[in-house]
Coordinates of C-alpha atoms in Angstrom, one line a residue:
M223 CA 0.0 0.0 0.0
S224 CA 1.3 3.5 -0.9
R225 CA 1.8 6.2 1.7
K226 CA -1.0 8.1 0.1
N227 CA -3.5 5.2 0.7
K228 CA -2.2 4.7 4.2
S229 CA -3.0 8.3 5.1
R230 CA -6.4 8.0 3.6
K231 CA -7.1 4.9 5.7
L232 CA -6.1 6.9 8.8
E233 CA -8.5 9.6 7.7
V234 CA -11.4 7.1 7.5
E235 CA -10.7 5.7 10.9
A236 CA -10.5 9.2 12.4
A237 CA -13.8 10.1 10.8
V238 CA -15.7 7.1 12.2
K239 CA -14.0 7.0 15.6
A240 CA -14.8 10.5 16.8
S241 CA -16.1 9.0 20.0
P242 CA -14.6 6.0 21.8
R243 CA -18.0 4.3 22.1
G244 CA -19.8 6.2 19.4
D245 CA -22.8 7.1 21.6
G246 CA -21.5 10.0 23.6
S247 CA -21.5 8.1 26.9
M248 CA -18.0 9.0 28.0
G249 CA -17.8 11.7 30.7
L250 CA -21.5 12.0 31.4
T251 CA -22.8 12.8 34.9
S252 CA -25.2 10.4 36.6
A253 CA -28.1 12.8 35.8
Q254 CA -27.2 12.9 32.2
R255 CA -26.9 9.1 32.1
W256 CA -30.4 8.9 33.7
V257 CA -31.9 11.2 31.0
R258 CA -30.0 9.2 28.3
W259 CA -31.9 6.0 29.2
L260 CA -35.2 7.6 30.3
A261 CA -35.6 9.2 26.9
P262 CA -36.1 6.0 24.9
L263 CA -38.6 4.8 27.6
L264 CA -40.6 7.9 27.2
V265 CA -40.5 7.6 23.4
A266 CA -42.0 4.1 23.7
L267 CA -44.7 5.2 26.2
F268 CA -45.7 8.3 24.2
T269 CA -45.9 6.2 21.0
L270 CA -48.1 3.6 22.7
A271 CA -50.3 6.3 24.2
A272 CA -50.9 8.0 20.8
F273 CA -52.0 4.8 19.1
L274 CA -53.9 3.3 22.1
P275 CA -57.3 3.6 20.4
A276 CA -56.1 1.2 17.7
L277 CA -56.7 -1.7 20.2
Q278 CA -60.5 -1.0 19.8
N279 CA -60.3 -1.1 16.0
Q280 CA -61.8 -3.8 13.7
F281 CA -60.7 -5.3 10.5
V282 CA -61.6 -3.1 7.5
N283 CA -62.8 -4.0 4.0
W284 CA -59.6 -2.5 2.5
D285 CA -57.6 -5.7 1.9
D286 CA -58.2 -7.0 5.4
K287 CA -61.1 -9.1 4.1
D288 CA -59.1 -10.8 1.4
N289 CA -56.0 -11.2 3.6
F290 CA -57.6 -12.4 6.8
L291 CA -61.4 -12.8 6.9
D292 CA -61.6 -14.8 3.7
N293 CA -58.2 -16.4 3.9
P294 CA -57.7 -19.6 5.8
H295 CA -54.2 -20.2 4.6
Y296 CA -52.4 -18.0 7.1
R297 CA -54.3 -19.4 10.1
G298 CA -51.5 -21.3 11.8
L299 CA -47.9 -22.2 11.5
G300 CA -48.2 -25.8 10.2
W301 CA -46.4 -27.0 7.2
T302 CA -49.2 -26.3 4.8
H303 CA -49.5 -22.8 6.2
L304 CA -45.8 -22.1 6.0
R305 CA -45.6 -23.4 2.4
W306 CA -48.3 -21.0 1.4
M307 CA -46.7 -18.1 3.3
W308 CA -43.5 -18.5 1.2
T309 CA -45.4 -17.8 -2.0
T310 CA -46.8 -14.6 -3.5
H311 CA -50.3 -13.5 -2.4
L312 CA -52.1 -10.4 -3.7
G313 CA -48.9 -9.5 -5.5
H314 CA -46.6 -9.5 -2.5
Y315 CA -43.8 -11.8 -1.2
I316 CA -43.8 -11.3 2.5
P317 CA -43.3 -14.7 4.2
L318 CA -42.0 -13.3 7.6
T319 CA -45.0 -10.9 7.8
W320 CA -47.4 -13.8 7.2
M321 CA -45.6 -15.8 9.9
T322 CA -46.2 -13.1 12.5
L323 CA -49.9 -13.0 11.4
G324 CA -50.1 -16.8 11.7
L325 CA -48.8 -16.5 15.2
D326 CA -51.4 -13.8 15.9
Y327 CA -54.1 -16.2 14.8
L328 CA -52.8 -19.0 17.1
L329 CA -52.8 -16.5 20.0
W330 CA -56.0 -14.5 19.3
G331 CA -58.0 -16.3 16.6
M332 CA -59.9 -13.8 14.6
N333 CA -60.1 -11.2 17.4
P334 CA -58.6 -8.0 15.8
V335 CA -57.3 -6.7 19.1
G336 CA -54.3 -9.1 19.1
Y337 CA -53.4 -8.1 15.5
H338 CA -53.5 -4.4 16.4
L339 CA -51.5 -5.0 19.6
T340 CA -48.7 -6.7 17.6
N341 CA -48.7 -3.8 15.1
L342 CA -48.5 -1.3 17.9
L343 CA -45.7 -3.1 19.8
L344 CA -43.7 -3.4 16.6
H345 CA -44.1 0.3 15.9
A346 CA -43.1 1.3 19.5
A347 CA -40.0 -0.9 19.1
N348 CA -39.2 0.9 15.9
A349 CA -39.5 4.2 17.7
V350 CA -37.0 3.1 20.3
V351 CA -34.5 1.6 17.8
F352 CA -34.8 4.8 15.8
F353 CA -34.0 6.8 18.9
F354 CA -30.7 5.0 19.1
V355 CA -30.0 5.4 15.4
V356 CA -30.6 9.2 15.7
R357 CA -28.4 9.4 18.8
R358 CA -25.6 7.7 17.0
I359 CA -26.0 9.9 13.9
L360 CA -26.1 13.1 15.9
T361 CA -23.1 11.9 17.9
L362 CA -21.1 11.5 14.7
A363 CA -22.2 14.9 13.4
L364 CA -21.3 16.8 16.6
P365 CA -17.9 18.5 16.4
S366 CA -17.0 18.1 20.1
P367 CA -17.6 15.2 22.6
S368 CA -18.1 17.7 25.4
E369 CA -21.5 18.7 23.7
R370 CA -22.9 15.2 24.1
G371 CA -24.9 15.6 27.2
H372 CA -28.6 15.3 28.0
A373 CA -29.4 17.6 25.1
L374 CA -28.3 14.9 22.7
A375 CA -30.8 12.4 24.3
V376 CA -33.6 14.9 24.3
S377 CA -33.0 15.8 20.6
A378 CA -32.9 12.1 19.7
G379 CA -36.1 11.6 21.6
F380 CA -37.7 14.5 19.8
A381 CA -36.7 13.1 16.4
A382 CA -38.0 9.6 17.4
L383 CA -41.3 11.1 18.4
V384 CA -41.6 13.2 15.3
F385 CA -41.3 10.0 13.3
A386 CA -43.3 7.7 15.6
I387 CA -46.4 9.8 16.4
H388 CA -46.8 11.7 13.2
P389 CA -50.3 11.2 11.8
L390 CA -48.8 9.8 8.5
R391 CA -47.8 6.7 10.5
V392 CA -51.5 5.8 11.3
E393 CA -52.2 4.0 8.1
S394 CA -49.1 1.7 8.7
V395 CA -49.9 1.0 12.3
A396 CA -53.8 1.0 12.6
W397 CA -54.3 -1.0 9.4
V398 CA -53.6 -4.7 10.1
T399 CA -52.8 -5.4 6.4
E400 CA -49.8 -3.0 6.8
R401 CA -48.1 -5.3 9.3
R402 CA -45.4 -5.5 6.6
D403 CA -44.6 -1.8 7.1
V404 CA -43.9 -2.0 10.9
L405 CA -42.2 -5.4 10.7
S406 CA -39.9 -4.5 7.8
G407 CA -39.2 -1.2 9.5
L408 CA -37.9 -2.9 12.6
F409 CA -35.5 -5.0 10.6
Y410 CA -34.5 -2.0 8.5
L411 CA -33.7 0.2 11.5
V412 CA -31.8 -2.5 13.3
A413 CA -29.8 -3.2 10.1
I414 CA -28.8 0.5 10.0
L415 CA -27.9 0.6 13.7
L416 CA -25.7 -2.5 13.3
Y417 CA -24.1 -1.0 10.3
L418 CA -23.2 2.2 12.2
R419 CA -21.8 0.1 15.0
A420 CA -19.7 -1.9 12.4
C421 CA -18.3 1.3 11.0
E422 CA -17.6 2.6 14.5
R423 CA -15.6 -0.5 15.3
G424 CA -13.5 -0.4 12.1
A425 CA -11.6 -3.7 11.5
R426 CA -13.2 -5.2 14.7
G427 CA -16.7 -4.6 13.4
R428 CA -17.0 -7.4 10.8
G429 CA -19.3 -9.3 13.0
W430 CA -21.6 -6.3 13.3
Y431 CA -21.4 -5.9 9.6
W432 CA -22.5 -9.4 8.8
L433 CA -25.3 -9.2 11.4
S434 CA -26.5 -6.1 9.5
V435 CA -26.6 -8.1 6.3
A436 CA -28.5 -10.9 8.0
V437 CA -31.1 -8.5 9.5
F438 CA -31.5 -7.0 6.0
V439 CA -32.6 -10.4 4.8
G440 CA -35.4 -10.3 7.4
A441 CA -36.4 -6.9 6.2
L442 CA -36.6 -8.1 2.6
L443 CA -38.7 -11.1 3.6
S444 CA -41.1 -8.7 5.4
K445 CA -41.6 -6.2 2.6
S446 CA -39.7 -5.6 -0.6
M447 CA -39.8 -1.8 -0.4
V448 CA -36.7 -1.9 1.8
V449 CA -34.5 -2.7 -1.2
N450 CA -33.3 0.9 -1.0
L451 CA -31.1 0.1 2.1
P452 CA -27.8 -0.3 0.2
V453 CA -28.2 3.2 -1.2
V454 CA -29.2 4.6 2.2
L455 CA -26.0 3.1 3.7
V456 CA -23.9 4.8 1.0
I457 CA -25.6 8.1 1.9
L458 CA -24.7 7.5 5.5
D459 CA -21.1 6.8 4.4
V460 CA -21.0 10.2 2.9
Y461 CA -22.6 11.9 5.9
P462 CA -22.3 11.7 8.8
L463 CA -19.7 8.8 8.6
R464 CA -17.6 10.7 6.1
R465 CA -16.2 7.5 4.6
L466 CA -16.9 8.8 1.1
G467 CA -16.5 12.1 -0.6
G468 CA -14.6 15.1 0.9
S469 CA -11.0 14.3 1.6
I470 CA -11.6 10.6 1.1
G471 CA -12.8 11.0 -2.5
W472 CA -15.0 8.8 -4.5
R473 CA -12.4 6.6 -6.3
S474 CA -9.7 6.1 -3.7
E475 CA -8.8 2.7 -2.3
P476 CA -10.8 3.4 1.0
A477 CA -13.7 4.5 -1.1
R478 CA -13.6 1.3 -3.2
R479 CA -13.6 -0.8 0.1
V480 CA -16.8 1.1 1.1
Y481 CA -18.4 0.1 -2.3
V482 CA -17.3 -3.5 -1.9
E483 CA -19.0 -3.6 1.5
K484 CA -22.3 -3.0 -0.2
I485 CA -22.1 -6.0 -2.6
P486 CA -24.0 -8.4 -0.3
F487 CA -26.7 -5.8 0.3
V488 CA -27.0 -5.1 -3.4
L489 CA -27.2 -8.7 -4.4
L490 CA -29.9 -9.4 -1.8
A491 CA -31.8 -6.3 -2.9
A492 CA -31.6 -7.3 -6.6
A493 CA -33.0 -10.7 -5.8
A494 CA -35.9 -9.3 -3.8
S495 CA -36.6 -6.7 -6.5
A496 CA -36.9 -9.4 -9.1
I497 CA -39.3 -11.4 -6.9
A498 CA -41.4 -8.3 -6.2
V499 CA -41.7 -7.5 -9.9
M500 CA -42.8 -11.0 -10.7
A501 CA -45.3 -11.0 -7.8
Q502 CA -46.8 -7.7 -9.0
S503 CA -46.9 -8.9 -12.6
S504 CA -48.7 -12.1 -11.5
V505 CA -51.7 -10.0 -10.4
H506 CA -51.4 -7.5 -13.3
A507 CA -50.8 -4.7 -10.8
V508 CA -48.2 -2.8 -12.7
A509 CA -49.6 -0.2 -15.2
S510 CA -48.4 -0.6 -18.8
L511 CA -47.0 2.3 -20.9
A512 CA -50.2 2.3 -22.8
Q513 CA -52.1 3.0 -19.6
L514 CA -49.6 5.5 -18.3
S515 CA -47.0 7.3 -20.4
V516 CA -43.4 8.1 -19.4
P517 CA -44.1 11.8 -19.0
G518 CA -47.2 10.9 -16.9
R519 CA -45.0 8.7 -14.7
V520 CA -42.5 11.5 -14.2
A521 CA -45.4 13.9 -13.4
I522 CA -46.9 11.8 -10.7
S523 CA -43.5 11.0 -9.3
T524 CA -42.6 14.6 -8.7
Y525 CA -46.1 15.2 -7.4
G526 CA -45.6 12.5 -4.8
L527 CA -42.4 14.0 -3.6
S528 CA -44.0 17.4 -3.0
F529 CA -47.3 15.9 -1.7
Y530 CA -45.6 13.9 1.0
L531 CA -43.5 16.9 2.1
W532 CA -46.7 19.0 2.4
K533 CA -48.5 16.3 4.4
M534 CA -45.4 16.0 6.7
V535 CA -45.7 19.7 7.5
V536 CA -49.5 19.9 7.5
P537 CA -50.8 16.5 8.4
V538 CA -54.6 17.1 8.0
N539 CA -57.2 15.7 5.6
L540 CA -55.4 12.4 5.5
S541 CA -57.2 9.7 3.5
P542 CA -56.9 6.0 2.9
V543 CA -56.8 6.7 -0.9
Y544 CA -55.5 9.6 -2.9
E545 CA -56.8 8.6 -6.2
L546 CA -55.0 8.7 -9.6
R547 CA -57.4 10.1 -12.1
P548 CA -56.4 9.2 -15.7
P549 CA -55.6 10.6 -18.1
V550 CA -52.6 12.2 -16.5
N551 CA -51.7 15.6 -18.0
P552 CA -48.1 16.4 -17.2
W553 CA -48.7 20.1 -17.7
A554 CA -51.6 20.4 -15.3
T555 CA -51.1 23.0 -12.5
P556 CA -50.6 20.6 -9.6
F557 CA -47.8 18.9 -11.5
L558 CA -46.2 22.1 -12.6
L559 CA -46.1 23.3 -9.0
S560 CA -44.6 20.0 -7.9
Y561 CA -41.8 20.4 -10.5
G562 CA -41.0 23.8 -9.0
V563 CA -41.0 22.4 -5.5
V564 CA -38.6 19.6 -6.3
L565 CA -36.3 21.8 -8.3
A566 CA -36.2 24.4 -5.6
L567 CA -35.5 22.0 -2.8
T568 CA -32.8 20.4 -4.9
A569 CA -31.2 23.8 -5.5
I570 CA -31.4 24.7 -1.7
A571 CA -29.9 21.3 -0.7
L572 CA -27.0 21.8 -3.1
A573 CA -26.4 25.4 -2.0
L574 CA -26.3 24.4 1.7
R575 CA -24.4 21.2 1.3
R576 CA -21.3 22.5 3.1
R577 CA -23.1 24.5 5.9
V578 CA -25.9 21.9 6.5
P579 CA -24.6 18.6 5.0
G580 CA -27.5 16.8 6.6
L581 CA -30.0 18.5 4.3
P582 CA -28.8 17.0 1.0
A583 CA -28.4 13.7 2.8
A584 CA -32.0 13.7 4.0
W585 CA -33.3 14.9 0.6
V586 CA -31.5 12.2 -1.4
A587 CA -32.5 9.5 1.1
Y588 CA -36.1 10.7 0.9
I589 CA -36.1 10.3 -2.9
V590 CA -34.3 7.0 -2.8
V591 CA -36.7 5.5 -0.3
L592 CA -39.8 6.6 -2.2
L593 CA -38.5 5.8 -5.6
P594 CA -40.2 2.3 -5.9
V595 CA -43.6 3.7 -5.1
L596 CA -43.5 7.2 -6.7
G597 CA -45.2 6.1 -9.9
I598 CA -42.3 5.1 -12.2
F599 CA -43.6 1.6 -11.7
Q600 CA -47.2 2.6 -11.1
S601 CA -49.3 0.0 -9.3
G602 CA -52.8 0.4 -7.9
P603 CA -55.3 3.2 -8.1
Q604 CA -53.4 5.7 -5.8
I605 CA -51.2 8.6 -6.8
A606 CA -49.9 8.6 -3.2
A607 CA -50.4 6.8 0.1
D608 CA -49.7 7.6 3.7
R609 CA -48.0 4.3 4.3
Y610 CA -45.3 5.0 1.8
T611 CA -43.9 7.6 4.2
Y612 CA -43.1 5.1 6.9
L613 CA -39.4 4.9 6.1
A614 CA -39.3 8.0 3.8
G615 CA -39.9 10.3 6.8
L616 CA -36.9 9.1 8.8
G617 CA -34.4 11.5 7.3
W618 CA -36.6 14.5 8.0
A619 CA -37.2 13.4 11.5
I620 CA -33.4 13.2 12.0
L621 CA -33.1 16.7 10.7
A622 CA -35.8 17.9 13.1
G623 CA -33.7 16.4 16.0
A624 CA -30.6 18.0 14.6
G625 CA -32.3 21.3 14.3
L626 CA -33.5 21.1 17.9
L627 CA -30.0 20.3 19.1
S628 CA -28.4 23.1 17.1
C629 CA -30.9 25.6 18.5
W630 CA -30.3 24.2 22.0
R631 CA -26.6 24.7 21.7
S632 CA -27.1 28.3 20.3
S633 CA -29.5 29.2 23.1
R634 CA -27.0 27.9 25.8
R635 CA -24.3 30.2 24.3
S636 CA -26.5 33.2 23.9
K637 CA -27.1 36.0 26.4
T638 CA -30.6 34.9 27.1
G639 CA -29.3 31.5 28.2
T640 CA -31.8 29.5 30.3
P641 CA -35.0 31.3 29.3
A642 CA -34.3 30.6 25.6
T643 CA -33.6 27.0 26.4
W644 CA -36.9 26.6 28.2
L645 CA -38.7 28.4 25.3
L646 CA -37.2 25.9 22.9
A647 CA -38.2 23.0 25.0
G648 CA -41.7 24.3 25.2
I649 CA -41.9 24.6 21.4
A650 CA -40.7 21.0 21.0
F651 CA -43.2 19.8 23.6
C652 CA -46.1 21.6 21.7
V653 CA -45.0 20.0 18.5
V654 CA -45.0 16.5 20.0
V655 CA -48.4 17.1 21.7
G656 CA -49.9 18.5 18.5
L657 CA -48.8 15.5 16.5
G658 CA -50.0 13.1 19.2
V659 CA -53.5 14.7 19.2
L660 CA -53.8 14.5 15.4
T661 CA -52.6 10.9 15.5
W662 CA -55.1 9.9 18.2
N663 CA -57.9 11.4 16.1
Q664 CA -56.7 9.7 12.9
V665 CA -56.5 6.3 14.6
H666 CA -60.3 6.6 15.2
V667 CA -60.8 7.0 11.5
W668 CA -59.6 3.5 11.0
H669 CA -62.0 2.1 13.7
D670 CA -64.1 0.2 11.1
S671 CA -65.0 0.2 7.4
E672 CA -68.0 2.5 7.8
K673 CA -65.9 5.3 9.6
L674 CA -63.0 4.8 7.2
W675 CA -64.9 5.3 4.0
S676 CA -67.3 7.9 5.3
H677 CA -64.2 9.9 6.1
A678 CA -62.6 9.2 2.7
V679 CA -65.7 10.3 0.9
A680 CA -66.0 13.4 3.0
I681 CA -62.3 14.3 2.2
D682 CA -62.7 13.6 -1.5
P683 CA -66.2 13.1 -2.9
G684 CA -64.6 12.6 -6.3
S685 CA -62.9 9.4 -5.3
A686 CA -64.4 6.4 -7.2
V687 CA -62.6 4.0 -4.9
G688 CA -64.0 5.9 -1.8
Q689 CA -67.6 5.9 -3.2
Y690 CA -67.4 2.2 -4.2
S691 CA -65.9 1.1 -0.8
R692 CA -68.6 3.1 1.0
G693 CA -71.1 1.2 -1.1
L694 CA -69.5 -2.1 0.0
V695 CA -70.1 -1.2 3.6
L696 CA -73.8 -0.5 3.0
A697 CA -74.2 -3.7 1.0
Q698 CA -72.8 -5.7 3.9
Q699 CA -75.4 -4.0 6.1
G700 CA -78.1 -5.2 3.7
K701 CA -78.8 -1.6 2.5
L702 CA -78.6 -2.6 -1.2
T703 CA -80.5 0.4 -2.6
E704 CA -78.2 2.9 -0.8
A705 CA -75.2 0.8 -1.9
M706 CA -76.3 1.0 -5.5
E707 CA -76.2 4.8 -5.3
Y708 CA -72.6 4.7 -4.3
Y709 CA -71.7 2.1 -6.9
Q710 CA -73.3 4.2 -9.6
T711 CA -71.6 7.4 -8.3
A712 CA -68.3 5.5 -8.6
L713 CA -69.1 4.6 -12.2
R714 CA -70.0 8.2 -13.1
I715 CA -66.6 9.2 -11.8
N716 CA -64.8 6.3 -13.5
P717 CA -66.9 4.4 -16.1
D718 CA -64.0 1.9 -16.5
Y719 CA -64.2 0.7 -12.8
A720 CA -64.5 -3.1 -13.1
D721 CA -65.3 -3.7 -9.4
A722 CA -68.1 -1.2 -9.5
H723 CA -69.6 -2.8 -12.6
N724 CA -69.5 -6.2 -10.8
N725 CA -71.2 -5.0 -7.7
V726 CA -73.9 -3.1 -9.7
G727 CA -74.5 -6.4 -11.3
A728 CA -74.8 -8.1 -8.0
V729 CA -77.4 -5.7 -6.8
L730 CA -79.4 -6.0 -10.0
A731 CA -79.3 -9.8 -9.7
D732 CA -80.6 -9.5 -6.2
Q733 CA -83.5 -7.5 -7.6
G734 CA -84.2 -10.2 -10.2
R735 CA -82.9 -8.0 -13.1
L736 CA -80.7 -10.8 -14.4
A737 CA -80.2 -9.6 -18.0
E738 CA -79.0 -6.2 -16.8
A739 CA -76.8 -7.8 -14.2
I740 CA -75.1 -10.0 -16.9
E741 CA -74.4 -6.9 -19.0
H742 CA -72.5 -5.4 -16.1
Y743 CA -70.6 -8.7 -15.5
R744 CA -69.7 -8.7 -19.1
E745 CA -68.4 -5.2 -19.0
A746 CA -66.4 -6.0 -15.8
L747 CA -64.7 -8.9 -17.6
R748 CA -64.0 -6.7 -20.6
L749 CA -62.2 -4.3 -18.4
K750 CA -60.6 -6.9 -16.2
P751 CA -60.4 -10.3 -18.0
D752 CA -59.0 -12.3 -15.1
Y753 CA -61.7 -11.2 -12.7
A754 CA -62.8 -14.3 -10.7
D755 CA -65.7 -12.6 -8.8
A756 CA -67.3 -11.4 -12.0
H757 CA -67.2 -15.0 -13.5
Y758 CA -68.7 -16.3 -10.2
N759 CA -71.5 -13.8 -10.2
W760 CA -72.2 -14.3 -13.9
G761 CA -72.4 -18.1 -13.2
N762 CA -74.9 -17.5 -10.5
A763 CA -77.1 -15.3 -12.8
L764 CA -77.0 -18.0 -15.5
A765 CA -77.9 -20.7 -12.9
Q766 CA -80.9 -18.6 -11.9
Q767 CA -81.9 -18.4 -15.6
G768 CA -81.8 -22.2 -15.8
K769 CA -78.6 -22.4 -17.8
P770 CA -76.5 -24.9 -15.8
A771 CA -73.9 -25.7 -18.5
E772 CA -73.1 -22.0 -19.0
A773 CA -73.1 -21.4 -15.3
I774 CA -70.6 -24.2 -14.7
E775 CA -68.3 -22.8 -17.4
H776 CA -68.1 -19.5 -15.5
Y777 CA -67.5 -21.3 -12.2
R778 CA -64.7 -23.2 -14.0
Q779 CA -63.2 -19.9 -15.2
A780 CA -63.5 -18.4 -11.7
L781 CA -61.5 -21.4 -10.3
R782 CA -58.9 -21.2 -13.1
I783 CA -58.2 -17.6 -11.9
K784 CA -58.7 -18.2 -8.2
P785 CA -58.3 -21.9 -7.3
D786 CA -59.1 -21.4 -3.7
D787 CA -62.6 -19.9 -4.3
A788 CA -64.7 -22.1 -2.0
L789 CA -68.0 -20.5 -3.2
S790 CA -67.3 -21.4 -6.8
H791 CA -66.8 -25.0 -5.8
T792 CA -70.0 -25.0 -3.8
N793 CA -72.2 -23.5 -6.5
W794 CA -70.6 -25.7 -9.2
G795 CA -71.5 -28.7 -6.9
V796 CA -75.1 -27.4 -6.6
E797 CA -75.5 -27.4 -10.4
L798 CA -74.1 -30.9 -10.6
A799 CA -76.3 -32.2 -7.8
Q800 CA -79.4 -30.8 -9.6
Q801 CA -78.4 -32.8 -12.6
G802 CA -78.1 -35.9 -10.5
K803 CA -74.3 -36.0 -10.7
L804 CA -74.0 -36.6 -6.9
A805 CA -70.5 -38.0 -6.8
E806 CA -69.0 -35.1 -8.8
A807 CA -71.1 -32.6 -6.7
I808 CA -69.8 -34.1 -3.4
D809 CA -66.2 -33.8 -4.7
H810 CA -66.8 -30.0 -5.2
F811 CA -68.4 -29.7 -1.7
R812 CA -65.5 -31.5 -0.1
E813 CA -63.0 -29.3 -1.9
A814 CA -64.9 -26.2 -0.8
L815 CA -64.6 -27.4 2.8
R816 CA -60.9 -28.2 2.4
I817 CA -60.4 -24.5 1.4
K818 CA -62.8 -23.1 4.0
P819 CA -63.6 -25.7 6.7
D820 CA -66.2 -23.5 8.4
D821 CA -68.3 -22.9 5.3
A822 CA -71.9 -23.4 6.5
L823 CA -73.3 -23.5 2.9
A824 CA -70.8 -26.2 1.7
H825 CA -71.6 -28.3 4.8
R826 CA -75.3 -28.0 4.2
N827 CA -75.1 -28.9 0.6
L828 CA -72.8 -31.8 1.3
G829 CA -75.3 -33.0 3.8
L830 CA -78.1 -32.8 1.3
A831 CA -76.1 -34.7 -1.3
L832 CA -75.1 -37.4 1.2
T833 CA -78.8 -37.8 2.2
Q834 CA -79.7 -38.4 -1.5
Q835 CA -76.9 -41.0 -1.6
G836 CA -78.4 -42.8 1.4
K837 CA -75.8 -41.8 3.9
P838 CA -77.9 -40.2 6.7
A839 CA -75.3 -40.5 9.5
E840 CA -72.6 -38.7 7.6
A841 CA -75.1 -36.2 6.3
F842 CA -76.3 -35.5 9.9
E843 CA -72.8 -34.7 10.9
H844 CA -72.4 -32.1 8.2
F845 CA -75.8 -30.5 9.1
Q846 CA -74.5 -30.2 12.6
Q847 CA -71.3 -28.6 11.4
A848 CA -73.3 -26.2 9.2
G849 CA -75.3 -25.1 12.3
R850 CA -72.1 -24.6 14.3
A851 CA -70.5 -22.6 11.5
K852 CA -73.5 -20.2 11.3
K853 CA -73.1 -19.4 15.0

């Protein structure tokens, strides 16, 4: 090694070993040590308090129905359950997330309180881990070890609370389906903490480094959105670790070693990305270029960047869905404003990169974390979603903590001294309380489906998804006439809404208007060819019209698309039984019960078929199980 490279190596070690223990614990008084450990405890308690109403929340009809209420596959941790968990479901590959949900089922059954409790505990754990991440980052950023007293712990606690009790976190915590956010977030934050420890230890930190890699695997198996971690680690290498750029450079031998360190992370992220793309493609979730042009994708991406920043600063009128309304005009006013915001913030970050190096670091990390969900790879009906900010808000929370610490230091050195410090503490306290109150109120929005979609429609009456989902709630309450009004409103907003066509057809069929219902099912399948529910409903309408052969064909198509559809098996069996094909009918009833063991309708029909076969004892057993299932 040349002398030049040796000196660079010494510079790297000096940069990451500014503190002997990396956490500012040297030379603290007993009171300061007490504050240092009290702060994370208070962070956890405040987080739990802000989200406490979630323990009274129910499952909602926003994916919870498909994932939990109608899904027997996750209910346990047996071999058949585990085998299913390690596949893609609803376009996601999240086996570790499913395993935690399977454990919830073993502990709580279908009682939602247990699921919400797990989400809440995971989120509180994330808040505590983030506290330690922030404390370490602020320690690295501070110029003097003498400044690392209780102010550091308070600032880290403030940053952790800005992250943890911000209303944008509610969707990820109070919605059981988003278990993947809080679980992957825990692995993600622990991986960062371990990486920082590895860098702090230098050559002695290899064990911490490989632990970080291993924990990253857990994050990827919980949610693929964490694939950005390798790039985030590089950003941390630039600042505050100072292992890249500056006097180290970008192409020196020490810099190359930093890049080599990322190879395991990059390989794992690439594999997870490939699986995620395949999973999304399997459910046709990714919009094609014909559906959304490249300029349109750029427009909604920049809109997302500015939208999330606005909601971070002004977290009101939050909704479960911010709907993308095609066609996208890249020159519309909201998009033009977002271009200006993004360009202005980029220019500010570049201008202040030397005075406030944390600003460009936070800005770049923000973009990197959001990139998979900004719209470049558009998936779903939303132009934005609160849950996407779960990790994207971390950098800004760190900046908030750094800002508080900087102001604290300035006030201590100013002539006003203690009064200014108390004023600063009061402002920070008001911010935390304000966020907590908003979060408490937002958690109540997610109490049940009726509250959720009433809120969504009130926020945005022009949301087709909101109108349709409100109609679903009314239909489940038996209020079909009112439900029809919401479905039709959804179709007026978006005539190409396949789900709304299907449900309008279902209401018409219930009213005996079978020919009209079939037209809506036909339109739903034109818009969405692999739509199992539309095939199932069309089959039911044909069966009511006395066309069993055509009905069976639609049940067959429904099962081709959705092999675990118990209702299609049951109704196919009914048609076969009416034709006297009892053996075939019984096979379908048994398959329906294999998929959904507590299906009262399948038990009853199987009992009837067995009675016709002259097996009254076995039939009686299924009639009994049908009665128990109804209860």
